[in-house]
Amino acid sequence: MDIRAFFASLDISLTNALFAAGLALAAFLAMHAALALFRRRLDRLSDESAHRPVAEVLRKTLARTSNLMLFVTAVLIGLSALDLPPPWNARVGHLWFLTLGLQLAIYLHNAVKVTARRYFATHSQHGNDGQVTIAHTLIIWVLQTAVWVIFALALLSNMGIDVSTFVASLGIGGIAIALAVQNVLGDLFASLSIALDKPFEVGDSISTASISGTVEKVGLKTTRLRAASGEQIVISNASLLKDTVSNFKRMQTRRIVFTLRAHPDTPAALAAHVPAAIKEIVSAREQVSFGRAHLSKYDQNFIEFEIVYTMQSADYDLFMNTQQAILLAAMQMFADLKISTAPRAQQLLLQEPLEHAAPELPAESRVRPPASLRSLPKGA
């Protein structure tokens, strides 16, 4: 079939064909000019800090505009000016959906990648963190796959294919797979939660109700800790996040509460000097903020002073050195005030054992006289 016969079958005159071609060319040039103008506007917005994130995402997304898609779209605009017969009219409608849907899917595919990379680059303190790299790669893959699956289902539906059964099958299959690998998926999503929320990072010292150690690696399924005693602890990510996690590396201050005891017979006048003396001892230390010192307990065994102070540094070695210096100074203070720290002496009563006596026989084991003798009168 030659071109003249084909146009004759479509009932398109040469004038209409030339008009459609001119309209398509004008549409192609107009779309190119609009894209160039919009890109220049985005370049200016990128220089403004308030609009920089959105402008950067849009600029990199529009960079994936396909010239082929622009050409096809321009041709479809030209064809829309023609009065085509019913079969070709429906086919042009399908082409419209395919062209615009495909270009939109390309835009979303690139926008997901750009947005995710920007997010992780902004929130990651370690640019070469392998766990973060795996997490953002996995997220990008899942979101991009979802974009193309939705586009494919929408395209099939536009072509008149019933996709409800296929969607239901995907849902049932997804549920079955999720139930089969729920433990793996739980650890996987826990790993993503650690990567996004960052409750701890590699090098942090953490502890839970059952374990403690320094984080060495956060993987997709497990987290590896180095315990203080030297061994490596491997725990699943889901199990780790189920407990309350204490992150010691992020401590900025350390609050310390401790007690000192003295003999209960200490005179009240001497005991009254202890809180002031303790305050002087604690306040003299570097990076220490004194809280309080009070006589908190008095009973027959001892009197007890409660002392509270705050270290302005989270360094554990500095804390132990400071606590040691405070305790040594407190010992010297008690000695200078002649306050005994010994507990009250306990009295132990010792009793000598009784002399061994013949045990008394129980009534039922005693020998009873015969009945004839029991009946005789007394003195017989």
mmCIF file of C-alpha atoms in Angstrom:
data_model
loop_
_atom_site.group_PDB
_atom_site.id
_atom_site.type_symbol
_atom_site.label_atom_id
_atom_site.label_comp_id
_atom_site.label_asym_id
_atom_site.label_seq_id
_atom_site.Cartn_x
_atom_site.Cartn_y
_atom_site.Cartn_z
ATOM 1 C CA MET A 1 0.000 0.000 0.000
ATOM 2 C CA ASP A 2 1.456 3.362 -1.016
ATOM 3 C CA ILE A 3 1.231 6.515 1.084
ATOM 4 C CA ARG A 4 -1.442 8.085 -1.107
ATOM 5 C CA ALA A 5 -3.694 5.080 -0.720
ATOM 6 C CA PHE A 6 -3.057 5.040 3.047
ATOM 7 C CA PHE A 7 -4.009 8.729 3.416
ATOM 8 C CA ALA A 8 -6.976 8.130 1.131
ATOM 9 C CA SER A 9 -8.174 5.338 3.451
ATOM 10 C CA LEU A 10 -7.906 7.768 6.372
ATOM 11 C CA ASP A 11 -9.822 10.390 4.427
ATOM 12 C CA ILE A 12 -7.095 13.000 5.037
ATOM 13 C CA SER A 13 -6.507 15.668 2.503
ATOM 14 C CA LEU A 14 -3.086 17.045 1.677
ATOM 15 C CA THR A 15 -4.014 20.382 3.245
ATOM 16 C CA ASN A 16 -4.992 18.712 6.519
ATOM 17 C CA ALA A 17 -1.823 16.628 6.496
ATOM 18 C CA LEU A 18 0.344 19.710 5.974
ATOM 19 C CA PHE A 19 -1.526 21.531 8.743
ATOM 20 C CA ALA A 20 -0.978 18.612 11.122
ATOM 21 C CA ALA A 21 2.719 18.488 10.230
ATOM 22 C CA GLY A 22 3.087 22.229 10.839
ATOM 23 C CA LEU A 23 1.258 21.952 14.144
ATOM 24 C CA ALA A 24 3.521 19.081 15.191
ATOM 25 C CA LEU A 25 6.643 21.088 14.310
ATOM 26 C CA ALA A 26 5.383 24.129 16.194
ATOM 27 C CA ALA A 27 4.534 21.986 19.213
ATOM 28 C CA PHE A 28 8.002 20.407 19.160
ATOM 29 C CA LEU A 29 9.732 23.808 19.075
ATOM 30 C CA ALA A 30 7.416 25.231 21.744
ATOM 31 C CA MET A 31 8.078 22.320 24.116
ATOM 32 C CA HIS A 32 11.829 22.665 23.603
ATOM 33 C CA ALA A 33 11.681 26.409 24.302
ATOM 34 C CA ALA A 34 9.513 25.901 27.393
ATOM 35 C CA LEU A 35 11.917 23.305 28.789
ATOM 36 C CA ALA A 36 14.937 25.547 28.183
ATOM 37 C CA LEU A 37 13.207 28.495 29.845
ATOM 38 C CA PHE A 38 12.160 26.395 32.823
ATOM 39 C CA ARG A 39 15.682 24.998 33.241
ATOM 40 C CA ARG A 40 17.172 28.497 33.285
ATOM 41 C CA ARG A 41 14.645 29.502 35.921
ATOM 42 C CA LEU A 42 15.599 26.467 38.016
ATOM 43 C CA ASP A 43 19.281 27.357 37.680
ATOM 44 C CA ARG A 44 18.544 30.774 39.192
ATOM 45 C CA LEU A 45 16.501 29.198 41.995
ATOM 46 C CA SER A 46 19.375 26.835 42.761
ATOM 47 C CA ASP A 47 21.435 29.813 43.882
ATOM 48 C CA GLU A 48 18.860 30.615 46.583
ATOM 49 C CA SER A 49 19.281 28.492 49.684
ATOM 50 C CA ALA A 50 15.540 28.432 50.452
ATOM 51 C CA HIS A 51 14.627 26.853 47.095
ATOM 52 C CA ARG A 52 17.839 24.935 46.412
ATOM 53 C CA PRO A 53 16.676 21.382 47.347
ATOM 54 C CA VAL A 54 13.486 21.471 45.244
ATOM 55 C CA ALA A 55 15.184 23.258 42.380
ATOM 56 C CA GLU A 56 18.022 20.755 42.288
ATOM 57 C CA VAL A 57 15.643 17.779 42.218
ATOM 58 C CA LEU A 58 13.519 19.328 39.444
ATOM 59 C CA ARG A 59 16.562 20.339 37.392
ATOM 60 C CA LYS A 60 18.101 16.858 37.505
ATOM 61 C CA THR A 61 14.720 15.256 36.829
ATOM 62 C CA LEU A 62 14.002 17.390 33.754
ATOM 63 C CA ALA A 63 17.464 16.558 32.458
ATOM 64 C CA ARG A 64 16.093 13.090 31.668
ATOM 65 C CA THR A 65 13.566 14.475 29.188
ATOM 66 C CA SER A 66 13.751 12.319 26.081
ATOM 67 C CA ASN A 67 13.898 14.054 22.705
ATOM 68 C CA LEU A 68 12.200 10.999 21.207
ATOM 69 C CA MET A 69 9.303 11.446 23.638
ATOM 70 C CA LEU A 70 9.064 15.119 22.690
ATOM 71 C CA PHE A 71 8.972 14.189 19.003
ATOM 72 C CA VAL A 72 6.285 11.551 19.525
ATOM 73 C CA THR A 73 4.260 13.959 21.654
ATOM 74 C CA ALA A 74 4.515 16.636 18.952
ATOM 75 C CA VAL A 75 3.348 14.124 16.318
ATOM 76 C CA LEU A 76 0.409 13.140 18.516
ATOM 77 C CA ILE A 77 -0.512 16.824 18.904
ATOM 78 C CA GLY A 78 -0.502 17.115 15.137
ATOM 79 C CA LEU A 79 -2.620 13.972 14.758
ATOM 80 C CA SER A 80 -5.110 15.314 17.294
ATOM 81 C CA ALA A 81 -5.969 18.031 14.748
ATOM 82 C CA LEU A 82 -7.112 15.381 12.275
ATOM 83 C CA ASP A 83 -10.474 13.683 12.243
ATOM 84 C CA LEU A 84 -9.300 10.059 12.189
ATOM 85 C CA PRO A 85 -11.537 7.028 11.721
ATOM 86 C CA PRO A 86 -12.533 5.069 14.878
ATOM 87 C CA PRO A 87 -9.768 2.396 14.805
ATOM 88 C CA TRP A 88 -7.003 4.933 14.421
ATOM 89 C CA ASN A 89 -8.596 7.331 16.876
ATOM 90 C CA ALA A 90 -8.437 4.659 19.621
ATOM 91 C CA ARG A 91 -4.855 3.781 18.700
ATOM 92 C CA VAL A 92 -3.800 7.427 18.956
ATOM 93 C CA GLY A 93 -5.386 7.509 22.425
ATOM 94 C CA HIS A 94 -3.300 4.507 23.470
ATOM 95 C CA LEU A 95 -0.192 6.196 22.084
ATOM 96 C CA TRP A 96 -0.974 9.300 24.114
ATOM 97 C CA PHE A 97 -1.148 7.235 27.309
ATOM 98 C CA LEU A 98 2.011 5.276 26.435
ATOM 99 C CA THR A 99 4.028 8.381 25.605
ATOM 100 C CA LEU A 100 2.995 10.547 28.547
ATOM 101 C CA GLY A 101 3.002 7.624 31.001
ATOM 102 C CA LEU A 102 6.452 6.490 29.906
ATOM 103 C CA GLN A 103 7.890 10.003 30.209
ATOM 104 C CA LEU A 104 6.256 10.431 33.641
ATOM 105 C CA ALA A 105 7.685 7.083 34.764
ATOM 106 C CA ILE A 106 11.142 8.207 33.611
ATOM 107 C CA TYR A 107 10.730 11.452 35.564
ATOM 108 C CA LEU A 108 9.654 9.606 38.741
ATOM 109 C CA HIS A 109 12.445 7.043 38.304
ATOM 110 C CA ASN A 110 15.059 9.788 38.243
ATOM 111 C CA ALA A 111 13.350 11.899 40.949
ATOM 112 C CA VAL A 112 13.398 8.961 43.376
ATOM 113 C CA LYS A 113 17.121 8.443 42.823
ATOM 114 C CA VAL A 114 18.017 12.136 43.136
ATOM 115 C CA THR A 115 15.835 12.701 46.212
ATOM 116 C CA ALA A 116 17.061 9.602 48.040
ATOM 117 C CA ARG A 117 20.718 10.379 47.361
ATOM 118 C CA ARG A 118 20.289 13.956 48.503
ATOM 119 C CA TYR A 119 18.515 12.837 51.678
ATOM 120 C CA PHE A 120 21.223 10.350 52.632
ATOM 121 C CA ALA A 121 23.998 12.790 51.744
ATOM 122 C CA THR A 122 22.385 15.388 54.022
ATOM 123 C CA HIS A 123 21.732 13.080 56.986
ATOM 124 C CA SER A 124 24.841 10.927 56.779
ATOM 125 C CA GLN A 125 27.875 11.969 58.814
ATOM 126 C CA HIS A 126 30.068 9.394 57.085
ATOM 127 C CA GLY A 127 29.920 9.620 53.335
ATOM 128 C CA ASN A 128 31.502 6.174 52.853
ATOM 129 C CA ASP A 129 29.279 4.368 55.374
ATOM 130 C CA GLY A 130 28.632 0.978 53.782
ATOM 131 C CA GLN A 131 25.458 0.384 55.754
ATOM 132 C CA VAL A 132 24.007 3.710 54.608
ATOM 133 C CA THR A 133 24.999 2.924 51.006
ATOM 134 C CA ILE A 134 23.215 -0.435 51.128
ATOM 135 C CA ALA A 135 20.156 1.127 52.748
ATOM 136 C CA HIS A 136 19.736 3.927 50.222
ATOM 137 C CA THR A 137 20.407 1.564 47.296
ATOM 138 C CA LEU A 138 17.712 -0.785 48.550
ATOM 139 C CA ILE A 139 15.209 2.030 49.072
ATOM 140 C CA ILE A 140 15.871 3.414 45.591
ATOM 141 C CA TRP A 141 15.434 -0.034 44.046
ATOM 142 C CA VAL A 142 12.129 -0.671 45.845
ATOM 143 C CA LEU A 143 10.643 2.721 44.948
ATOM 144 C CA GLN A 144 11.782 2.599 41.325
ATOM 145 C CA THR A 145 10.422 -0.926 40.940
ATOM 146 C CA ALA A 146 7.085 0.242 42.342
ATOM 147 C CA VAL A 147 6.980 3.085 39.792
ATOM 148 C CA TRP A 148 7.488 0.753 36.832
ATOM 149 C CA VAL A 149 5.058 -1.885 38.145
ATOM 150 C CA ILE A 150 2.344 0.745 38.533
ATOM 151 C CA PHE A 151 3.070 2.089 35.044
ATOM 152 C CA ALA A 152 2.902 -1.397 33.518
ATOM 153 C CA LEU A 153 -0.422 -2.153 35.236
ATOM 154 C CA ALA A 154 -1.869 1.195 34.166
ATOM 155 C CA LEU A 155 -0.723 0.604 30.565
ATOM 156 C CA LEU A 156 -2.308 -2.847 30.443
ATOM 157 C CA SER A 157 -5.519 -1.467 31.884
ATOM 158 C CA ASN A 158 -5.564 1.331 29.290
ATOM 159 C CA MET A 159 -5.220 -1.263 26.531
ATOM 160 C CA GLY A 160 -8.372 -3.007 27.765
ATOM 161 C CA ILE A 161 -6.715 -5.867 29.633
ATOM 162 C CA ASP A 162 -8.313 -6.776 32.977
ATOM 163 C CA VAL A 163 -5.544 -6.490 35.578
ATOM 164 C CA SER A 164 -7.682 -6.996 38.691
ATOM 165 C CA THR A 165 -6.837 -10.716 38.818
ATOM 166 C CA PHE A 166 -3.162 -9.948 38.330
ATOM 167 C CA VAL A 167 -3.214 -7.316 41.093
ATOM 168 C CA ALA A 168 -4.964 -9.765 43.431
ATOM 169 C CA SER A 169 -2.375 -12.421 42.593
ATOM 170 C CA LEU A 170 0.415 -9.970 43.334
ATOM 171 C CA GLY A 171 -1.166 -9.147 46.695
ATOM 172 C CA ILE A 172 -1.620 -12.807 47.679
ATOM 173 C CA GLY A 173 1.871 -13.676 46.490
ATOM 174 C CA GLY A 174 3.325 -10.727 48.389
ATOM 175 C CA ILE A 175 1.569 -11.797 51.584
ATOM 176 C CA ALA A 176 2.789 -15.371 51.196
ATOM 177 C CA ILE A 177 6.365 -14.240 50.610
ATOM 178 C CA ALA A 178 6.192 -11.816 53.527
ATOM 179 C CA LEU A 179 4.971 -14.561 55.882
ATOM 180 C CA ALA A 180 7.688 -16.935 54.679
ATOM 181 C CA VAL A 181 10.512 -14.468 55.221
ATOM 182 C CA GLN A 182 9.019 -12.330 57.991
ATOM 183 C CA ASN A 183 12.096 -12.680 60.227
ATOM 184 C CA VAL A 184 14.418 -11.639 57.403
ATOM 185 C CA LEU A 185 12.125 -8.760 56.455
ATOM 186 C CA GLY A 186 11.927 -7.697 60.115
ATOM 187 C CA ASP A 187 15.715 -7.503 60.325
ATOM 188 C CA LEU A 188 15.846 -5.773 56.934
ATOM 189 C CA PHE A 189 13.406 -3.047 57.908
ATOM 190 C CA ALA A 190 15.161 -2.712 61.260
ATOM 191 C CA SER A 191 18.389 -2.106 59.333
ATOM 192 C CA LEU A 192 16.643 0.585 57.269
ATOM 193 C CA SER A 193 15.329 2.115 60.490
ATOM 194 C CA ILE A 194 18.859 2.217 61.918
ATOM 195 C CA ALA A 195 20.163 3.799 58.713
ATOM 196 C CA LEU A 196 17.451 6.460 58.597
ATOM 197 C CA ASP A 197 16.862 7.231 62.273
ATOM 198 C CA LYS A 198 20.466 6.597 63.404
ATOM 199 C CA PRO A 199 19.925 5.623 67.056
ATOM 200 C CA PHE A 200 23.594 4.586 66.966
ATOM 201 C CA GLU A 201 26.460 4.458 64.490
ATOM 202 C CA VAL A 202 29.666 2.519 64.029
ATOM 203 C CA GLY A 203 32.011 3.351 66.893
ATOM 204 C CA ASP A 204 29.260 4.171 69.421
ATOM 205 C CA SER A 205 29.270 2.466 72.806
ATOM 206 C CA ILE A 206 25.764 1.126 73.490
ATOM 207 C CA SER A 207 24.032 -1.170 75.958
ATOM 208 C CA THR A 208 20.672 -2.876 76.331
ATOM 209 C CA ALA A 209 19.141 -4.886 79.142
ATOM 210 C CA SER A 210 21.225 -7.927 78.200
ATOM 211 C CA ILE A 211 24.292 -6.811 76.188
ATOM 212 C CA SER A 212 26.736 -3.951 75.905
ATOM 213 C CA GLY A 213 29.654 -3.109 73.668
ATOM 214 C CA THR A 214 31.017 -0.924 70.886
ATOM 215 C CA VAL A 215 29.302 -1.053 67.481
ATOM 216 C CA GLU A 216 31.631 -2.489 64.840
ATOM 217 C CA LYS A 217 29.267 -3.089 61.914
ATOM 218 C CA VAL A 218 25.586 -2.689 61.092
ATOM 219 C CA GLY A 219 24.537 -5.118 58.377
ATOM 220 C CA LEU A 220 21.268 -5.854 56.621
ATOM 221 C CA LYS A 221 20.356 -8.591 59.135
ATOM 222 C CA THR A 222 22.665 -8.339 62.139
ATOM 223 C CA THR A 223 24.640 -5.812 64.151
ATOM 224 C CA ARG A 224 28.077 -6.710 65.505
ATOM 225 C CA LEU A 225 29.309 -5.376 68.828
ATOM 226 C CA ARG A 226 32.710 -5.669 70.512
ATOM 227 C CA ALA A 227 32.218 -6.345 74.205
ATOM 228 C CA ALA A 228 34.479 -4.818 76.844
ATOM 229 C CA SER A 229 35.812 -8.298 77.639
ATOM 230 C CA GLY A 230 36.960 -8.703 74.024
ATOM 231 C CA GLU A 231 34.492 -11.079 72.411
ATOM 232 C CA GLN A 232 32.285 -10.139 69.464
ATOM 233 C CA ILE A 233 28.519 -10.104 69.971
ATOM 234 C CA VAL A 234 26.271 -10.701 66.954
ATOM 235 C CA ILE A 235 22.607 -9.758 67.419
ATOM 236 C CA SER A 236 19.757 -9.398 64.925
ATOM 237 C CA ASN A 237 18.686 -5.854 64.141
ATOM 238 C CA ALA A 238 15.051 -6.504 65.047
ATOM 239 C CA SER A 239 15.985 -7.958 68.447
ATOM 240 C CA LEU A 240 18.310 -5.051 69.127
ATOM 241 C CA LEU A 241 15.669 -2.403 68.434
ATOM 242 C CA LYS A 242 13.067 -4.196 70.575
ATOM 243 C CA ASP A 243 15.026 -3.243 73.711
ATOM 244 C CA THR A 244 15.808 0.182 75.091
ATOM 245 C CA VAL A 245 19.238 1.170 73.756
ATOM 246 C CA SER A 246 21.521 3.421 75.798
ATOM 247 C CA ASN A 247 24.076 5.280 73.658
ATOM 248 C CA PHE A 248 26.959 6.348 75.888
ATOM 249 C CA LYS A 249 28.922 8.063 73.137
ATOM 250 C CA ARG A 250 26.264 10.756 72.877
ATOM 251 C CA MET A 251 26.429 11.579 76.568
ATOM 252 C CA GLN A 252 27.335 15.179 77.232
ATOM 253 C CA THR A 253 27.173 15.154 81.039
ATOM 254 C CA ARG A 254 27.188 12.456 83.714
ATOM 255 C CA ARG A 255 25.164 12.690 86.950
ATOM 256 C CA ILE A 256 26.675 10.835 89.915
ATOM 257 C CA VAL A 257 24.929 9.890 93.165
ATOM 258 C CA PHE A 258 26.880 8.172 95.939
ATOM 259 C CA THR A 259 26.695 7.775 99.725
ATOM 260 C CA LEU A 260 29.090 7.943 102.673
ATOM 261 C CA ARG A 261 28.387 6.222 106.006
ATOM 262 C CA ALA A 262 29.596 7.011 109.512
ATOM 263 C CA HIS A 263 29.199 5.611 113.032
ATOM 264 C CA PRO A 264 25.707 6.281 114.488
ATOM 265 C CA ASP A 265 27.211 7.664 117.718
ATOM 266 C CA THR A 266 28.747 10.591 115.830
ATOM 267 C CA PRO A 267 27.800 13.836 117.625
ATOM 268 C CA ALA A 268 25.301 15.996 115.776
ATOM 269 C CA ALA A 269 27.675 18.967 115.867
ATOM 270 C CA LEU A 270 30.331 16.992 113.962
ATOM 271 C CA ALA A 271 27.803 15.478 111.524
ATOM 272 C CA ALA A 272 26.604 19.006 110.673
ATOM 273 C CA HIS A 273 30.093 19.884 109.324
ATOM 274 C CA VAL A 274 30.162 17.008 106.841
ATOM 275 C CA PRO A 275 27.865 18.405 104.050
ATOM 276 C CA ALA A 276 29.793 21.682 103.858
ATOM 277 C CA ALA A 277 33.115 19.831 103.831
ATOM 278 C CA ILE A 278 31.871 17.520 101.072
ATOM 279 C CA LYS A 279 30.704 20.516 99.018
ATOM 280 C CA GLU A 280 34.159 22.059 99.274
ATOM 281 C CA ILE A 281 35.830 18.794 98.244
ATOM 282 C CA VAL A 282 33.575 18.234 95.208
ATOM 283 C CA SER A 283 33.587 21.841 94.019
ATOM 284 C CA ALA A 284 37.386 21.883 93.945
ATOM 285 C CA ARG A 285 37.469 19.315 91.105
ATOM 286 C CA GLU A 286 37.698 20.325 87.448
ATOM 287 C CA GLN A 287 34.669 19.945 85.139
ATOM 288 C CA VAL A 288 32.434 19.183 88.137
ATOM 289 C CA SER A 289 29.184 20.920 89.078
ATOM 290 C CA PHE A 290 28.214 20.312 92.708
ATOM 291 C CA GLY A 291 24.599 19.363 93.280
ATOM 292 C CA ARG A 292 23.876 18.702 96.950
ATOM 293 C CA ALA A 293 25.044 16.877 100.072
ATOM 294 C CA HIS A 294 22.649 15.924 102.863
ATOM 295 C CA LEU A 295 22.371 13.670 105.886
ATOM 296 C CA SER A 296 19.798 11.314 104.390
ATOM 297 C CA LYS A 297 19.547 8.394 106.815
ATOM 298 C CA TYR A 298 19.959 7.697 110.514
ATOM 299 C CA ASP A 299 19.355 4.387 112.255
ATOM 300 C CA GLN A 300 20.904 2.216 114.948
ATOM 301 C CA ASN A 301 23.579 0.872 112.598
ATOM 302 C CA PHE A 302 24.934 3.952 110.776
ATOM 303 C CA ILE A 303 24.275 7.473 109.551
ATOM 304 C CA GLU A 304 24.351 8.060 105.801
ATOM 305 C CA PHE A 305 25.208 11.140 103.736
ATOM 306 C CA GLU A 306 23.961 11.365 100.133
ATOM 307 C CA ILE A 307 26.081 13.384 97.659
ATOM 308 C CA VAL A 308 25.092 14.403 94.110
ATOM 309 C CA TYR A 309 27.284 16.103 91.508
ATOM 310 C CA THR A 310 27.442 16.370 87.700
ATOM 311 C CA MET A 311 30.436 15.787 85.478
ATOM 312 C CA GLN A 312 30.546 18.239 82.571
ATOM 313 C CA SER A 313 32.303 15.594 80.462
ATOM 314 C CA ALA A 314 31.170 12.104 79.470
ATOM 315 C CA ASP A 315 34.728 10.722 79.639
ATOM 316 C CA TYR A 316 34.541 7.633 81.851
ATOM 317 C CA ASP A 317 38.219 7.693 82.806
ATOM 318 C CA LEU A 318 37.893 11.319 83.909
ATOM 319 C CA PHE A 319 34.842 10.374 85.981
ATOM 320 C CA MET A 320 36.660 7.508 87.725
ATOM 321 C CA ASN A 321 39.693 9.704 88.484
ATOM 322 C CA THR A 322 37.439 12.412 89.887
ATOM 323 C CA GLN A 323 35.419 9.963 91.986
ATOM 324 C CA GLN A 324 38.603 8.432 93.362
ATOM 325 C CA ALA A 325 39.967 11.849 94.332
ATOM 326 C CA ILE A 326 36.670 12.766 96.039
ATOM 327 C CA LEU A 327 36.569 9.527 98.038
ATOM 328 C CA LEU A 328 40.195 9.889 99.168
ATOM 329 C CA ALA A 329 39.554 13.482 100.235
ATOM 330 C CA ALA A 330 36.397 12.363 102.064
ATOM 331 C CA MET A 331 38.396 9.719 103.960
ATOM 332 C CA GLN A 332 40.884 12.390 105.031
ATOM 333 C CA MET A 333 38.033 14.729 106.026
ATOM 334 C CA PHE A 334 36.486 12.072 108.289
ATOM 335 C CA ALA A 335 39.888 11.455 109.848
ATOM 336 C CA ASP A 336 40.437 15.182 110.478
ATOM 337 C CA LEU A 337 37.002 15.538 112.098
ATOM 338 C CA LYS A 338 37.645 12.362 114.096
ATOM 339 C CA ILE A 339 34.457 10.787 112.767
ATOM 340 C CA SER A 340 34.516 7.013 112.764
ATOM 341 C CA THR A 341 33.276 5.254 109.667
ATOM 342 C CA ALA A 342 33.146 1.885 111.397
ATOM 343 C CA PRO A 343 29.692 0.361 111.826
ATOM 344 C CA ARG A 344 28.191 -0.129 115.275
ATOM 345 C CA ALA A 345 29.664 -3.125 117.062
ATOM 346 C CA GLN A 346 27.338 -6.075 117.128
ATOM 347 C CA GLN A 347 26.897 -7.972 120.423
ATOM 348 C CA LEU A 348 26.833 -11.737 120.250
ATOM 349 C CA LEU A 349 25.401 -13.646 123.245
ATOM 350 C CA LEU A 350 26.931 -17.065 123.799
ATOM 351 C CA GLN A 351 25.219 -19.607 126.125
ATOM 352 C CA GLU A 352 26.792 -22.783 127.396
ATOM 353 C CA PRO A 353 24.850 -25.963 126.511
ATOM 354 C CA LEU A 354 22.840 -27.649 129.326
ATOM 355 C CA GLU A 355 24.183 -30.851 130.955
ATOM 356 C CA HIS A 356 22.982 -34.049 129.396
ATOM 357 C CA ALA A 357 20.080 -35.520 131.403
ATOM 358 C CA ALA A 358 18.330 -38.824 131.072
ATOM 359 C CA PRO A 359 15.518 -38.333 128.692
ATOM 360 C CA GLU A 360 12.088 -38.842 130.093
ATOM 361 C CA LEU A 361 10.262 -41.718 128.488
ATOM 362 C CA PRO A 362 6.967 -40.957 126.876
ATOM 363 C CA ALA A 363 3.854 -42.109 128.694
ATOM 364 C CA GLU A 364 3.009 -44.781 126.208
ATOM 365 C CA SER A 365 6.449 -46.371 126.507
ATOM 366 C CA ARG A 366 6.465 -46.670 130.334
ATOM 367 C CA VAL A 367 6.081 -50.208 131.890
ATOM 368 C CA ARG A 368 2.707 -50.462 133.632
ATOM 369 C CA PRO A 369 2.024 -52.998 136.494
ATOM 370 C CA PRO A 370 -0.438 -55.821 135.962
ATOM 371 C CA ALA A 371 -4.100 -55.131 136.496
ATOM 372 C CA SER A 372 -4.177 -57.317 139.674
ATOM 373 C CA LEU A 373 -1.555 -55.155 141.341
ATOM 374 C CA ARG A 374 -3.210 -51.935 140.218
ATOM 375 C CA SER A 375 -6.404 -52.980 142.037
ATOM 376 C CA LEU A 376 -4.750 -53.564 145.470
ATOM 377 C CA PRO A 377 -5.361 -50.903 148.119
ATOM 378 C CA LYS A 378 -2.533 -48.614 149.103
ATOM 379 C CA GLY A 379 -0.269 -49.928 151.801
ATOM 380 C CA ALA A 380 -1.215 -53.557 151.077
#
